[in-house]
Coordinates of N, CA and C in Angstrom, one line a residue:
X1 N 1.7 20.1 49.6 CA 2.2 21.2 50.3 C 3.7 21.3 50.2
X2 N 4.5 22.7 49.7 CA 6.0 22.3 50.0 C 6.5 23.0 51.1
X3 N 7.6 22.5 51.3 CA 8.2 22.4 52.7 C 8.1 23.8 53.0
X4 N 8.2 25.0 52.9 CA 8.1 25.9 53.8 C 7.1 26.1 54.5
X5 N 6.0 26.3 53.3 CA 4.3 25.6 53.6 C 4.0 24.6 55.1
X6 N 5.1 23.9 54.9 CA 4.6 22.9 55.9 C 5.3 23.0 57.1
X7 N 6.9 24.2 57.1 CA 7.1 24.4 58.3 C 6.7 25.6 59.2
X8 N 6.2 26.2 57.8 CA 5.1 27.2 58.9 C 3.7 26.8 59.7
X9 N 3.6 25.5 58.8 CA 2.8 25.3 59.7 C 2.7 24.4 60.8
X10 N 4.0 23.4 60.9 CA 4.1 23.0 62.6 C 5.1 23.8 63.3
X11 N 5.4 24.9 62.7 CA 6.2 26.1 63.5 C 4.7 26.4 64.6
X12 N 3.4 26.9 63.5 CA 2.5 27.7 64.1 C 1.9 26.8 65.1
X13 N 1.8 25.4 65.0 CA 1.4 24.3 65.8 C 2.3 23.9 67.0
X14 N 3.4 24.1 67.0 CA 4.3 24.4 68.2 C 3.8 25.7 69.2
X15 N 4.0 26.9 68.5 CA 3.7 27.8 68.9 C 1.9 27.9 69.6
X16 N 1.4 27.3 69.1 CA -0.2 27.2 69.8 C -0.3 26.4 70.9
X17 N 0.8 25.7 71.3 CA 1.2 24.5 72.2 C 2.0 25.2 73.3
X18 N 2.5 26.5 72.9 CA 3.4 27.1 74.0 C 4.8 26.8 74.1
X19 N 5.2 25.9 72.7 CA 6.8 25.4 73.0 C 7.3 27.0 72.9
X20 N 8.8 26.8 73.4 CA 9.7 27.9 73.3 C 10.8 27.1 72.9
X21 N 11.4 28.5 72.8 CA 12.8 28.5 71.6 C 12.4 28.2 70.7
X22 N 11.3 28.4 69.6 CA 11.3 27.5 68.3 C 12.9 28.4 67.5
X23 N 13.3 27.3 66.9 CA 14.1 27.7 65.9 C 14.1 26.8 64.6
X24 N 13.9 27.4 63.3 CA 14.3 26.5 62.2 C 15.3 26.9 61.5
X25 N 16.0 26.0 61.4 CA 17.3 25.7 60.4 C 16.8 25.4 59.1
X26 N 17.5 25.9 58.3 CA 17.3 25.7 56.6 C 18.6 24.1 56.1
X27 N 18.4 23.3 56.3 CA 18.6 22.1 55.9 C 19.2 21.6 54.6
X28 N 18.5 22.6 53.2 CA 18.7 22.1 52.0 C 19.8 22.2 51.5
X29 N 21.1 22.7 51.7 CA 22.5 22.8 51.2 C 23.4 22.2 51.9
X30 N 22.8 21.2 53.2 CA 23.5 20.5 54.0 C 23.1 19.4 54.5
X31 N 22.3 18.6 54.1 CA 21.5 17.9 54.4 C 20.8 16.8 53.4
X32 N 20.6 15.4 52.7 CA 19.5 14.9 52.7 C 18.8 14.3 53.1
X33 N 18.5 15.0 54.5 CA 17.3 14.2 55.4 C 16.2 14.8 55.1
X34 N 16.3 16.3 55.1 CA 14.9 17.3 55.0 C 15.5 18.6 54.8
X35 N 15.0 18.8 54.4 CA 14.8 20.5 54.0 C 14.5 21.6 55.2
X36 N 13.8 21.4 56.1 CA 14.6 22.3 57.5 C 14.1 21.1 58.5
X37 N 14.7 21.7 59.2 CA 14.3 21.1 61.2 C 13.9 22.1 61.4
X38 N 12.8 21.5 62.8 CA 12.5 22.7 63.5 C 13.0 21.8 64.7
X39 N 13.4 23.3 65.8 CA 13.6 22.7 66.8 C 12.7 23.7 68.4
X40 N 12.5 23.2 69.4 CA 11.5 23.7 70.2 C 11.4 22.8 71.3
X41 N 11.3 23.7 72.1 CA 11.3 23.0 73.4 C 10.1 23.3 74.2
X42 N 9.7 22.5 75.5 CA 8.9 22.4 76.5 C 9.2 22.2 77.8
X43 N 9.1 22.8 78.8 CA 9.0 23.0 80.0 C 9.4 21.8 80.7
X44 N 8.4 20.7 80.6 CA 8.1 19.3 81.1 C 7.6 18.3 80.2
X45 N 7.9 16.8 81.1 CA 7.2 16.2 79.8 C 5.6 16.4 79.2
X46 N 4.8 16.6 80.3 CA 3.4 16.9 79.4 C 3.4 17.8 78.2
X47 N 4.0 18.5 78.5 CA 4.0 19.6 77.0 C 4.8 19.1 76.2
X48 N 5.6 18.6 76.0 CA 7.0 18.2 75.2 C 5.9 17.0 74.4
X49 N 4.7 16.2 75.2 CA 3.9 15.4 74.7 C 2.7 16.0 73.9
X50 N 2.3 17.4 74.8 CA 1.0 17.5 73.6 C 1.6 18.2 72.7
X51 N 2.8 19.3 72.7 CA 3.0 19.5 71.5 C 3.9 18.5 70.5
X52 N 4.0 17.5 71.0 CA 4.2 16.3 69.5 C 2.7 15.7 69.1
X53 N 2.0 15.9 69.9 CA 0.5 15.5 69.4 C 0.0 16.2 69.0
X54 N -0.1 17.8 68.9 CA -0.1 18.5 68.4 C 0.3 18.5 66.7
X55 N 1.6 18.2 67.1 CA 2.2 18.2 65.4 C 1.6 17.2 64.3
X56 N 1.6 15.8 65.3 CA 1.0 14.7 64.4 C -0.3 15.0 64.4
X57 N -1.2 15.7 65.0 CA -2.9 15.9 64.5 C -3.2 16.8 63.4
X58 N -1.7 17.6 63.3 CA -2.1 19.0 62.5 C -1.6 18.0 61.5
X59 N -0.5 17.4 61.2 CA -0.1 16.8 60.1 C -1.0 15.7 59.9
X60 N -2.2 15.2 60.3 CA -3.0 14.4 59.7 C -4.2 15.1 59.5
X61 N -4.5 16.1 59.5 CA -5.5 17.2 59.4 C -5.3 17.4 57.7
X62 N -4.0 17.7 57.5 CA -3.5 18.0 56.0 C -3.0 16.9 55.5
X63 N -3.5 15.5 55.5 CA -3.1 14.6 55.2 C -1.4 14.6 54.9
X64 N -0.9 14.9 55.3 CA 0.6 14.9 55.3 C 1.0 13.7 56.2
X65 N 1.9 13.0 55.7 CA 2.3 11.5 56.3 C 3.5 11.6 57.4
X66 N 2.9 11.4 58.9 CA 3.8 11.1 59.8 C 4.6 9.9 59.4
X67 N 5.9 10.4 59.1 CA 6.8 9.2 58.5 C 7.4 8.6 59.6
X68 N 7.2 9.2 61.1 CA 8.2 8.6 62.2 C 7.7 9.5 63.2
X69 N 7.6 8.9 64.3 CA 7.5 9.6 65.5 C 8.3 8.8 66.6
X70 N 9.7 9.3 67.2 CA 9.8 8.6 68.4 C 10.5 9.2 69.7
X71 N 10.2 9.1 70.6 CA 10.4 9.3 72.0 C 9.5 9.9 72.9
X72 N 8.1 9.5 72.2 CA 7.3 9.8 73.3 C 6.6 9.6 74.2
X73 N 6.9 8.6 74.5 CA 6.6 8.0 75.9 C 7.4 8.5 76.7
X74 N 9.1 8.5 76.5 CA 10.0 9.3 77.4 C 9.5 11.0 77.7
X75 N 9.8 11.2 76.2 CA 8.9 13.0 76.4 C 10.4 13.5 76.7
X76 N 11.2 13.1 76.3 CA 12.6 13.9 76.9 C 13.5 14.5 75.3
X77 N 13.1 13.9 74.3 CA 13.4 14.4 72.9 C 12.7 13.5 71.7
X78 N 11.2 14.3 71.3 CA 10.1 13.4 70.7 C 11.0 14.5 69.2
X79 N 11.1 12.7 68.2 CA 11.2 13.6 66.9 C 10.4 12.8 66.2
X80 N 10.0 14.1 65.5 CA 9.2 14.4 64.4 C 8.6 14.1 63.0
X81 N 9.0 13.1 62.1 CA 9.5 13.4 60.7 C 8.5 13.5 59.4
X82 N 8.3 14.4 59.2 CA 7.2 14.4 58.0 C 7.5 14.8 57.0
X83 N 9.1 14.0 56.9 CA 9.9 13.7 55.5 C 10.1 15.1 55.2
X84 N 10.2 16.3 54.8 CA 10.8 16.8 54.2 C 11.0 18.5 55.2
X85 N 9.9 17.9 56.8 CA 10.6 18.6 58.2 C 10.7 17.6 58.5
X86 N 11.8 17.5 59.6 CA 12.0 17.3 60.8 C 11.8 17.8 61.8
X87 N 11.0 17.8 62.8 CA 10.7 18.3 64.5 C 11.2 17.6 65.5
X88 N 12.4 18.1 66.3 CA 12.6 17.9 67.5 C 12.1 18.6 68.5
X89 N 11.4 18.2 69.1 CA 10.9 18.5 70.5 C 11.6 18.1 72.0
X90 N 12.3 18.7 72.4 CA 12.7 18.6 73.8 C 12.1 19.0 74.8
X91 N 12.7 18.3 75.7 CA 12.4 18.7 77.2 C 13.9 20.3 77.3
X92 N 13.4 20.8 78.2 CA 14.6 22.0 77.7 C 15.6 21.7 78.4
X93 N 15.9 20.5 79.4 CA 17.2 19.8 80.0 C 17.9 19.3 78.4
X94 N 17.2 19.1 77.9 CA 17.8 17.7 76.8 C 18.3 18.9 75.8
X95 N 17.5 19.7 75.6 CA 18.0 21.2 74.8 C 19.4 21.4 74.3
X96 N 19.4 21.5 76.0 CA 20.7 22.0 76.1 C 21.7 21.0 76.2
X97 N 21.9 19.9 76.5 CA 22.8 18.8 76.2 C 23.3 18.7 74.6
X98 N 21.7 18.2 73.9 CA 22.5 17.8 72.7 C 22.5 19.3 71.7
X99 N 22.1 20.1 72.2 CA 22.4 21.6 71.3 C 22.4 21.5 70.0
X100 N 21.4 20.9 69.3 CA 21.7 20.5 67.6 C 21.8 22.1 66.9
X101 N 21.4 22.8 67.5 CA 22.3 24.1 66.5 C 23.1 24.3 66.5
X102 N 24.1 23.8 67.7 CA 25.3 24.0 67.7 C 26.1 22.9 66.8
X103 N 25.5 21.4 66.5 CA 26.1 20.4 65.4 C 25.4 20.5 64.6
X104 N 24.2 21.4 63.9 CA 24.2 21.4 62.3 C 24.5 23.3 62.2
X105 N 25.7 24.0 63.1 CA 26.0 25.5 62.4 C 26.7 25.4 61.4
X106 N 27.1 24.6 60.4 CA 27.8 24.6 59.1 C 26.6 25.3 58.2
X107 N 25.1 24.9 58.7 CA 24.0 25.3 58.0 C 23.6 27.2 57.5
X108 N 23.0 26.8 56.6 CA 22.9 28.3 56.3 C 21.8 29.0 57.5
X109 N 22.2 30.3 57.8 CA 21.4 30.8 58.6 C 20.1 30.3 59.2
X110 N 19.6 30.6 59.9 CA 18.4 30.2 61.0 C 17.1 30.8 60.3
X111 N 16.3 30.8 59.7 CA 15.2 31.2 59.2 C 14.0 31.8 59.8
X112 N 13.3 32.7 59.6 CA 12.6 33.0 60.5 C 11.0 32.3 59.8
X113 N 10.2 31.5 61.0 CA 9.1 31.4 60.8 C 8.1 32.6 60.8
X114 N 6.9 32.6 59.1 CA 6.1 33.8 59.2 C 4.7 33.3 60.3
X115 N 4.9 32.1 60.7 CA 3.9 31.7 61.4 C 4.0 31.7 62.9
X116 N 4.8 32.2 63.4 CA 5.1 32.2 64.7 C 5.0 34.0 65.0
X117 N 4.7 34.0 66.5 CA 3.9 35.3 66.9 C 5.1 36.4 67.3
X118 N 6.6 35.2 67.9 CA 7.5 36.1 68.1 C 9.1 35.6 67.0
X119 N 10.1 36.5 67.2 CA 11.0 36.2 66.7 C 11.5 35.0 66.6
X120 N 11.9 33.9 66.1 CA 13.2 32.7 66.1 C 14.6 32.7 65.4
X121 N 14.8 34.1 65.1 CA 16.1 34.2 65.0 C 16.8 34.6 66.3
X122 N 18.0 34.3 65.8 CA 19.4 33.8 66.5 C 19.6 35.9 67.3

């Protein structure tokens, strides 16, 4: 699957989970970690939890390899990595602290997911 492929589809697995603010950044001219982030947030920890379990079920559904998952037991910023996304999931306290849109805006524009129901642009 390549990566847009694949961030439409834990964009849409976010979105089935109820996170808000999804946003994805396009990563590839600034970056070699991955090719976009998504970023998205949850209410509280329980949701900030099922939708990272969320992500990792969909990503093993498509055999696609959770290369890392960590902070979920805290549930206060669970990331993601399925190597070529990255998913951060916050609590939306933690959101807004570390603001990673605001430290990767050197990035090209904010992309819009076709798998999500409403807008994630800026």
């Amino acid at each position: 699957m390549d990566s847009k492929a694949l961030v439409d589809l834990v964009a849409k697995a976010c979105d089935d989970k109820r996170a808000e603010n999804i946003v994805v950044l396009d990563m590839k001219e600034v970056s070699l970690i991955a090719d976009y982030f998504l970023i998205c947030d949850g209410s509280n920890e329980r949701q900030v939890q099922a939708i990272s379990r969320e992500l990792k079920d969909v990503a093993e559904e498509q055999a696609i390899e959770v290369k890392r998952m960590e902070g979920f037991d805290q549930a206060r910023w669970v990331l993601v990595d399925l190597g070529n996304v990255v998913c951060h999931v916050f609590h939306r306290d933690e959101r807004v602290y570390y603001n990673l849109e605001k430290l990767w805006g050197r990035c090209p524009p904010t992309i819009r997911s076709e798998a999500v129901r409403w807008p994630i642009l800026n």
